[in-house]
Coordinates of C-alpha atoms and ligand atoms in Angstrom, one line a residue:
M1 CA -75.6 2.8 -23.6
D2 CA -74.1 2.9 -27.9
A3 CA -70.2 2.8 -26.5
R4 CA -69.9 4.6 -30.7
Q5 CA -72.0 6.9 -29.6
V6 CA -69.9 9.1 -26.4
T7 CA -67.2 7.3 -27.0
P8 CA -64.8 10.3 -26.6
A9 CA -61.2 11.0 -30.0
G10 CA -58.4 8.7 -29.4
A11 CA -60.6 6.0 -27.9
D12 CA -61.8 2.8 -29.1
L13 CA -64.0 1.9 -27.1
L14 CA -66.0 3.2 -23.0
V15 CA -64.5 1.0 -20.1
A16 CA -67.8 1.4 -18.8
S17 CA -70.1 -0.6 -21.8
L18 CA -67.5 -3.8 -20.2
H19 CA -68.2 -5.5 -18.2
G20 CA -68.8 -4.6 -14.5
S21 CA -65.5 -6.0 -12.9
L22 CA -63.0 -4.0 -14.7
V23 CA -63.5 -1.3 -12.7
D24 CA -64.2 -2.7 -9.7
P25 CA -62.1 -1.6 -6.2
A26 CA -61.7 -5.9 -6.1
L27 CA -59.9 -6.3 -9.3
E28 CA -58.0 -2.9 -8.7
S29 CA -56.6 -4.1 -5.7
M30 CA -54.3 -6.5 -6.7
N31 CA -53.0 -4.4 -10.2
F32 CA -51.8 -0.8 -7.4
L33 CA -50.6 -3.9 -4.7
N34 CA -48.2 -4.6 -7.1
E35 CA -48.1 -1.8 -9.0
I36 CA -46.4 0.2 -5.8
A37 CA -44.4 -2.5 -5.1
M38 CA -42.7 -2.8 -9.1
R39 CA -42.5 0.9 -9.0
Y40 CA -41.0 1.0 -5.5
P41 CA -38.3 -2.8 -6.0
D42 CA -35.8 -1.4 -3.4
A43 CA -37.9 -0.4 0.0
V44 CA -38.7 -3.7 1.9
S45 CA -41.4 -6.1 1.8
F46 CA -43.9 -7.2 4.4
A47 CA -46.6 -7.4 1.4
S48 CA -46.2 -9.2 -0.5
G49 CA -47.3 -13.4 0.8
R50 CA -45.5 -15.0 -1.8
P51 CA -43.2 -18.9 -0.6
C52 CA -40.4 -18.0 0.7
E53 CA -37.2 -18.5 -2.1
E54 CA -34.5 -20.1 -0.9
F55 CA -34.7 -23.2 -1.9
F56 CA -35.3 -22.4 -5.5
D57 CA -33.9 -24.5 -7.9
V58 CA -35.0 -25.2 -11.6
A59 CA -32.5 -28.7 -11.2
L60 CA -36.4 -29.7 -9.1
L61 CA -38.1 -29.7 -11.2
H62 CA -35.6 -32.0 -13.6
G63 CA -35.5 -33.8 -11.4
Y64 CA -39.6 -33.8 -10.3
L65 CA -40.8 -34.8 -13.9
D66 CA -38.5 -37.3 -14.4
T67 CA -39.1 -38.9 -11.0
Y68 CA -43.4 -38.0 -11.6
C69 CA -42.1 -40.1 -15.5
R70 CA -41.4 -42.9 -13.5
Y71 CA -44.0 -43.7 -12.0
L72 CA -46.7 -43.4 -14.9
A73 CA -44.9 -46.5 -16.1
A74 CA -43.6 -48.7 -13.2
E75 CA -46.2 -47.4 -10.7
R76 CA -49.2 -47.2 -12.8
G77 CA -48.1 -49.1 -16.6
Y78 CA -47.7 -46.2 -18.9
S79 CA -45.2 -47.3 -22.1
Q80 CA -43.5 -44.1 -23.4
E81 CA -45.2 -43.5 -26.0
Q82 CA -47.5 -43.5 -22.9
V83 CA -46.0 -40.9 -21.1
R84 CA -45.6 -39.2 -24.5
R85 CA -49.0 -38.1 -25.4
L86 CA -50.1 -37.9 -20.7
L87 CA -47.4 -34.6 -20.5
F88 CA -47.7 -33.8 -24.1
Q89 CA -51.3 -34.3 -25.9
Y90 CA -55.0 -32.6 -24.4
G91 CA -55.2 -33.6 -21.1
R92 CA -57.8 -35.3 -18.5
T93 CA -59.8 -32.6 -17.8
K94 CA -59.9 -33.4 -13.9
G95 CA -56.7 -33.4 -13.7
I96 CA -53.7 -36.3 -13.9
V97 CA -52.5 -36.3 -10.4
H98 CA -56.3 -36.3 -9.0
E99 CA -55.3 -40.0 -6.8
L100 CA -51.4 -38.6 -6.1
I101 CA -53.7 -35.4 -4.3
A102 CA -57.1 -37.5 -2.9
R103 CA -53.7 -39.4 -0.9
N104 CA -51.8 -36.6 -0.2
L105 CA -55.1 -35.6 1.9
A106 CA -55.1 -39.0 3.5
L107 CA -52.0 -38.2 4.9
D108 CA -51.3 -34.5 5.8
E109 CA -54.8 -33.4 6.5
Q110 CA -57.0 -37.3 7.0
I111 CA -60.1 -35.7 4.3
T112 CA -61.0 -39.4 3.0
A113 CA -61.0 -38.2 -0.7
D114 CA -62.6 -39.9 -3.5
P115 CA -60.7 -39.4 -6.1
E116 CA -62.9 -38.7 -9.1
S117 CA -64.1 -35.9 -6.9
V118 CA -61.3 -33.6 -7.6
V119 CA -60.5 -31.0 -10.0
V120 CA -57.1 -30.2 -10.5
T121 CA -57.5 -26.9 -11.5
V122 CA -54.7 -23.2 -12.6
G123 CA -54.6 -22.6 -8.9
C124 CA -56.9 -22.5 -6.7
Q125 CA -58.3 -19.4 -8.1
E126 CA -59.3 -21.5 -11.4
A127 CA -60.6 -23.2 -9.0
M128 CA -63.5 -20.6 -6.6
F129 CA -63.9 -19.1 -9.7
C130 CA -66.0 -22.3 -11.2
V131 CA -66.8 -23.4 -7.6
L132 CA -69.2 -19.9 -8.2
R133 CA -69.6 -20.3 -11.3
A134 CA -71.6 -23.5 -10.5
L135 CA -73.0 -21.5 -7.8
R136 CA -75.1 -18.6 -9.4
R137 CA -77.8 -19.7 -10.6
D138 CA -79.0 -15.6 -11.4
A139 CA -78.8 -12.2 -10.0
R140 CA -80.6 -14.1 -6.3
D141 CA -78.3 -15.8 -5.4
V142 CA -75.1 -14.7 -3.1
L143 CA -71.8 -15.7 -1.4
L144 CA -71.4 -15.1 2.3
C145 CA -68.4 -14.6 2.8
V146 CA -66.0 -14.0 5.8
S147 CA -64.5 -10.4 6.4
P148 CA -62.2 -9.7 5.8
A149 CA -61.6 -12.2 2.6
Y150 CA -58.5 -12.5 0.5
V151 CA -59.1 -10.6 -2.9
G152 CA -59.1 -13.6 -4.7
L153 CA -62.0 -14.2 -4.5
T154 CA -63.9 -11.7 -4.0
G155 CA -62.7 -11.1 -8.1
A156 CA -63.2 -14.3 -8.5
A157 CA -67.3 -13.8 -7.5
R158 CA -67.5 -10.3 -9.5
L159 CA -66.5 -12.0 -13.1
A160 CA -68.7 -15.0 -11.7
D161 CA -71.4 -11.5 -10.8
M162 CA -72.4 -13.0 -7.9
D163 CA -73.0 -10.9 -5.1
V164 CA -70.9 -11.0 -2.1
W165 CA -72.1 -10.2 1.6
P166 CA -69.7 -9.8 4.1
V167 CA -70.1 -11.9 7.7
A168 CA -68.5 -10.7 10.6
S169 CA -65.2 -13.0 11.2
G170 CA -64.9 -10.7 14.9
P171 CA -62.2 -12.0 17.2
L172 CA -62.6 -15.9 17.1
G173 CA -61.8 -16.1 12.6
V174 CA -66.4 -15.9 12.2
D175 CA -69.5 -14.6 14.1
T176 CA -72.1 -18.3 13.0
G177 CA -74.3 -15.7 15.0
D178 CA -73.8 -12.9 12.0
L179 CA -73.3 -15.6 9.5
A180 CA -77.3 -16.5 11.0
A181 CA -78.3 -13.5 10.6
Q182 CA -76.9 -13.0 6.9
C183 CA -79.2 -16.2 5.7
R184 CA -81.9 -14.3 8.0
R185 CA -81.6 -11.1 5.9
A186 CA -80.7 -11.8 2.4
R187 CA -83.5 -14.4 2.4
A188 CA -85.9 -11.7 3.9
A189 CA -84.9 -9.8 0.2
G190 CA -85.6 -12.7 -2.1
L191 CA -81.7 -13.8 -2.3
R192 CA -80.9 -17.5 -1.8
P193 CA -77.1 -18.1 0.4
R194 CA -75.2 -20.5 -1.2
A195 CA -72.2 -21.2 -0.2
C196 CA -70.0 -19.5 2.8
Y197 CA -66.0 -19.1 2.3
V198 CA -63.8 -19.2 4.6
M199 CA -60.7 -20.1 6.1
P200 CA -60.4 -21.6 9.4
D201 CA -56.5 -22.2 8.9
F202 CA -54.4 -18.8 9.9
A203 CA -56.8 -16.8 6.9
N204 CA -55.1 -14.5 4.8
P205 CA -56.0 -11.6 5.8
T206 CA -56.2 -11.8 9.9
G207 CA -54.1 -15.2 10.6
V208 CA -56.7 -16.2 12.7
S209 CA -57.2 -20.0 13.2
L210 CA -61.5 -21.6 14.3
S211 CA -60.7 -23.0 17.9
V212 CA -61.8 -27.3 17.0
P213 CA -65.0 -26.6 18.9
L214 CA -65.8 -23.3 16.6
R215 CA -65.3 -25.5 12.7
R216 CA -68.0 -28.1 14.9
E217 CA -70.5 -25.3 14.9
L218 CA -69.1 -23.9 11.7
L219 CA -71.2 -27.2 10.1
D220 CA -74.0 -27.4 12.7
R221 CA -75.2 -23.8 11.3
A222 CA -73.7 -24.4 7.7
A223 CA -77.3 -27.7 7.8
E224 CA -79.1 -25.4 9.1
E225 CA -79.3 -22.6 7.2
D226 CA -78.9 -25.4 4.2
I227 CA -75.3 -23.4 2.5
L228 CA -72.3 -25.0 1.7
L229 CA -69.0 -24.0 3.5
L230 CA -66.0 -23.1 1.5
E231 CA -63.1 -23.5 2.7
D232 CA -59.3 -21.7 2.0
N233 CA -56.0 -23.6 3.1
P234 CA -53.3 -22.3 1.1
Y235 CA -51.6 -22.0 4.9
G236 CA -53.2 -24.8 6.9
L237 CA -50.0 -26.8 7.4
F238 CA -47.2 -23.5 8.0
H239 CA -48.2 -24.3 12.3
D240 CA -45.8 -24.3 15.7
G241 CA -46.7 -27.6 16.1
E242 CA -51.1 -27.7 16.2
Q243 CA -53.1 -28.8 13.3
A244 CA -56.3 -28.4 14.0
P245 CA -59.0 -30.7 11.3
T246 CA -60.0 -28.8 8.5
L247 CA -63.7 -28.4 7.9
K248 CA -63.2 -31.0 5.4
A249 CA -61.6 -33.4 7.4
L250 CA -65.1 -33.4 10.0
D251 CA -67.9 -33.0 7.3
T252 CA -69.9 -35.9 7.4
R253 CA -73.0 -34.4 5.5
R254 CA -71.0 -33.9 1.5
Q255 CA -71.5 -30.1 2.9
V256 CA -67.7 -28.4 2.5
V257 CA -66.5 -27.7 -1.0
Y258 CA -62.5 -28.2 -0.8
L259 CA -60.3 -25.8 -2.3
G260 CA -56.4 -26.3 -2.5
S261 CA -53.0 -24.9 -3.8
F262 CA -49.9 -25.7 -4.5
A263 CA -48.5 -22.6 -3.8
K264 CA -47.3 -22.6 -1.2
T265 CA -46.5 -25.9 0.1
G266 CA -46.0 -26.8 -3.8
F267 CA -43.9 -23.9 -5.9
P268 CA -47.0 -20.7 -7.4
G269 CA -44.8 -20.6 -10.5
A270 CA -46.6 -24.5 -11.1
R271 CA -49.5 -22.9 -11.3
V272 CA -51.8 -25.7 -9.6
G273 CA -54.2 -26.2 -6.8
Y274 CA -57.6 -28.2 -6.9
V275 CA -60.6 -28.6 -5.9
V276 CA -62.3 -31.7 -3.6
A277 CA -66.0 -31.3 -4.3
D278 CA -68.1 -35.0 -3.5
Q279 CA -71.1 -33.3 -3.3
R280 CA -73.6 -35.6 -5.8
V281 CA -75.5 -33.5 -8.4
S282 CA -79.1 -34.6 -9.2
G283 CA -79.7 -33.9 -13.6
P284 CA -82.5 -33.7 -15.3
D285 CA -83.4 -37.1 -15.9
G286 CA -82.5 -37.9 -12.5
E287 CA -79.2 -38.8 -12.8
V288 CA -76.5 -38.3 -10.4
M289 CA -73.0 -37.0 -11.3
L290 CA -70.4 -34.9 -8.6
L291 CA -70.0 -32.2 -8.2
A292 CA -66.9 -31.6 -9.4
D293 CA -67.8 -33.6 -12.6
Y294 CA -70.4 -30.4 -13.0
L295 CA -67.5 -27.8 -12.3
S296 CA -64.6 -29.4 -14.8
R297 CA -67.6 -28.5 -17.8
I298 CA -67.0 -24.6 -16.6
K299 CA -63.3 -26.0 -16.5
S300 CA -63.8 -27.6 -20.2
M301 CA -64.4 -24.2 -21.8
L302 CA -62.6 -22.0 -19.5
T303 CA -58.7 -23.2 -18.4
V304 CA -59.3 -26.4 -21.2
N305 CA -57.2 -28.8 -19.1
T306 CA -54.0 -27.4 -16.1
S307 CA -51.0 -28.2 -18.0
P308 CA -50.6 -31.8 -17.1
V309 CA -46.5 -31.4 -17.7
A310 CA -46.8 -28.3 -14.6
Q311 CA -48.9 -31.3 -12.4
A312 CA -46.3 -33.8 -14.0
L313 CA -43.3 -31.5 -11.6
V314 CA -46.6 -30.5 -8.8
G315 CA -46.7 -35.2 -8.9
G316 CA -43.0 -35.4 -8.9
K317 CA -43.1 -33.3 -5.5
L318 CA -45.4 -34.9 -3.8
L319 CA -44.1 -38.3 -5.0
E320 CA -40.9 -38.1 -4.2
H321 CA -41.3 -37.4 -0.3
G322 CA -44.1 -40.4 -0.2
C323 CA -46.6 -37.7 -1.2
R324 CA -46.6 -35.6 2.2
L325 CA -46.2 -31.9 1.5
T326 CA -45.5 -31.9 5.4
A327 CA -42.8 -33.9 4.4
A328 CA -41.9 -31.9 1.6
N329 CA -41.9 -28.8 3.2
R330 CA -39.2 -28.9 6.0
R331 CA -37.3 -26.8 5.3
E332 CA -40.2 -24.4 4.3
Y333 CA -41.7 -24.7 8.1
A334 CA -38.6 -23.5 9.9
V335 CA -37.5 -20.1 7.4
Y336 CA -41.5 -19.4 8.4
R337 CA -41.7 -20.3 12.2
R338 CA -37.9 -18.1 12.2
N339 CA -39.2 -15.2 11.0
R340 CA -42.5 -15.7 12.7
G341 CA -40.7 -15.0 16.0
H342 CA -38.7 -12.1 14.7
M343 CA -41.1 -9.9 13.4
L344 CA -43.6 -10.9 16.6
D345 CA -40.2 -9.6 19.0
G346 CA -39.1 -7.2 16.8
L347 CA -42.6 -5.6 16.7
A348 CA -41.9 -5.7 21.4
S349 CA -38.7 -4.5 20.4
R350 CA -39.6 -1.6 18.8
F351 CA -43.1 -0.5 19.8
P352 CA -43.3 -1.8 23.8
P353 CA -45.7 -0.6 25.8
E354 CA -44.2 2.2 28.0
A355 CA -43.0 4.1 24.0
G356 CA -44.3 7.3 23.8
P357 CA -46.5 8.3 21.0
A358 CA -45.9 5.0 18.8
R359 CA -47.4 2.8 22.5
A360 CA -51.2 2.1 21.1
V361 CA -49.7 0.1 17.9
S362 CA -50.6 -3.4 18.6
W363 CA -51.3 -6.9 16.4
N364 CA -51.4 -10.2 16.7
A365 CA -49.6 -13.8 17.7
P366 CA -50.4 -16.6 15.0
R367 CA -49.6 -19.4 15.6
G368 CA -48.6 -19.8 12.7
G369 CA -49.0 -19.0 8.2
F370 CA -47.6 -16.0 6.8
F371 CA -49.2 -13.6 8.2
V372 CA -49.7 -11.0 11.8
V373 CA -52.3 -7.6 11.7
V374 CA -51.6 -4.9 13.1
T375 CA -52.5 -1.7 14.6
V376 CA -52.1 1.9 13.9
P377 CA -53.2 4.5 15.2
F378 CA -53.9 6.3 12.0
A379 CA -55.1 5.6 8.9
A380 CA -53.0 3.4 7.0
D381 CA -54.6 4.0 3.2
D382 CA -53.3 4.2 -0.2
A383 CA -51.8 7.8 0.7
I384 CA -50.0 6.8 4.1
L385 CA -48.7 3.0 2.2
E386 CA -47.5 5.4 -1.1
Y387 CA -45.2 8.1 1.1
S388 CA -43.9 4.9 3.4
A389 CA -42.9 3.6 0.3
S390 CA -41.4 7.2 -1.0
E391 CA -39.7 8.1 2.0
H392 CA -39.1 4.9 4.0
G393 CA -38.3 2.1 1.7
V394 CA -41.0 -0.5 3.7
L395 CA -44.1 -2.2 2.3
W396 CA -47.2 -3.1 3.4
T397 CA -51.1 -4.3 3.0
P398 CA -53.4 -2.0 4.0
M399 CA -56.4 -3.8 6.0
S400 CA -59.2 -1.6 3.9
H401 CA -57.9 -4.1 0.7
F402 CA -58.9 -6.8 2.4
Y403 CA -63.4 -5.3 3.2
E404 CA -65.9 -5.0 1.1
S405 CA -66.1 -0.9 2.0
G406 CA -62.6 -0.3 1.3
A407 CA -63.1 2.1 4.6
A408 CA -59.6 3.6 5.3
L409 CA -58.8 1.8 8.3
P410 CA -55.4 2.1 11.6
Q411 CA -54.7 -1.8 9.7
L412 CA -51.9 -3.7 8.2
R413 CA -51.3 -7.3 6.9
L414 CA -47.3 -7.7 7.4
A415 CA -45.7 -10.4 6.0
C416 CA -42.9 -11.9 6.3
S417 CA -42.7 -15.3 4.6
Q418 CA -39.9 -14.0 1.5
L419 CA -37.9 -12.0 3.8
T420 CA -35.1 -12.6 5.9
A421 CA -34.0 -11.9 9.7
D422 CA -31.7 -8.6 8.3
Q423 CA -34.4 -7.8 6.0
I424 CA -37.4 -8.2 8.7
D425 CA -34.7 -6.1 10.9
T426 CA -34.3 -3.3 8.3
G427 CA -37.9 -3.5 7.4
L428 CA -39.6 -3.0 11.2
D429 CA -37.2 0.1 11.7
R430 CA -38.3 1.9 8.7
F431 CA -41.7 0.7 9.5
A432 CA -41.2 2.0 12.8
G433 CA -39.7 5.4 11.5
L434 CA -42.9 5.6 10.1
V435 CA -45.4 5.6 12.4
R436 CA -43.3 8.0 14.6
E437 CA -43.2 10.0 12.4
V438 CA -47.2 9.9 12.0
C439 CA -47.4 10.4 14.9
A440 CA -45.6 12.9 15.1
G441 CA -47.8 15.1 13.4
G442 CA -47.9 14.2 9.9
Q443 CA -46.4 17.5 8.0
R444 CA -44.3 16.2 5.9
L445 CA -47.0 13.9 4.4
T446 CA -49.1 16.7 4.1
A447 CA -45.9 18.3 2.9
A448 CA -45.5 15.8 0.2
G449 CA -48.9 16.2 -0.1
A450 CA -49.0 12.1 0.2
Ligands
PLP1 C1 -56.6 -17.1 1.2 C2 -56.4 -17.9 -0.3 N1 -56.5 -18.5 -1.2 C3 -56.1 -19.1 -2.6 C4 -54.4 -18.4 -2.4 C5 -53.2 -19.4 -3.9 O1 -54.1 -19.2 -5.2 P1 -53.0 -19.3 -5.7 O2 -53.1 -21.6 -6.3 O3 -54.4 -19.7 -7.0 O4 -51.3 -19.6 -6.5 C6 -53.7 -18.0 -2.0 C7 -52.2 -17.0 -2.4 O5 -51.9 -16.2 -2.0 C8 -54.6 -17.6 -0.9 O6 -54.5 -16.3 -0.1

């Protein structure tokens, strides 16, 4: 299309002449949800899966930086000049806290990772993009994705021009029969399924975790289908007592690319994540390199390197807790466990089985993570969300935002990670009011034109 010929007066560019992702629902979804939260600042928000802010303290940042600098001098033998250069200059593309990350993975998750296979990224988001960019050689390469899925992943796939094929999650978290069926369908259509994105622990948005036998079956199926598994695990450490092994910990065939984030176990303001990519890639001259090394080439053209200052803060936090994020997050665990319990009890008391019109409300009860999915007897779409925010002062996330089709569904996601017990009570009272009103006929809803 020649944008100059059809651009209306007053506009300089036509969006139709730009990359398709700019008008893609996956990218608009995040903006819509952020925008509605900003318009109703007084609403209680069950929408945000942000970590709790109770323990944020600027003094901690100074401490983390000092701890990391001391470690460089004492354990790594850096001179003051080398420390200064490391923090102030451009740096190693794959990052500077890779060894601490490898130590952490061994201690917290029983993952044995060669530090050279770790690329430290600007959040997990950059890691997702780099991996997808690398896997998509041409339009025949497709990503399978357990659905519903995190919007950050679907958005990254759009930026990488990679088509996403949903795989049913079913009640157990992933339907491996459907995974095989989708691989067959894709191949029959002349396409190449390259990988399947999956969140085995307390998935966003469903809260569901895979059983250990299902994890093993998934690994076997992926091997049979000759695809990689992209394991995303930001919530795995926030469990109620039982921690299942990650796919990467069970991976004996280098099938799993592990996507890590410090957004929940560290703090999102650092914007530090990472990817473990230990797959061996053979080059044109037969030289074998780690996939991590190829990913770092992509990163070098995207963000050059992850801020060493931000890495130093995360590194300091790791060092202060013996590289155990489990130890670093004891107080946060308690908050999340309390909040989850409070929310589940609160739902049970507000929607008892014998209750009149609201009796069709049900929810799942994850044993960790940040999210609960509630099923309601009406389509929980963006219009009802808007009404819920304006008339009832409570925000949540329609589950439709996590599906490729975007079709309205009678389900919504509640997150309680960032709230106090009182706020959860107030929010649930308001939510129950909304459900009662919509179940009673929603006259006011229609009248308000929501
Ligand atoms: C499934 C999933 N992956 C990754 C992230 C975090 O990404 P980042 O490290 O870029 O903040 C989140 C945060 O909400 C998430 O829910």
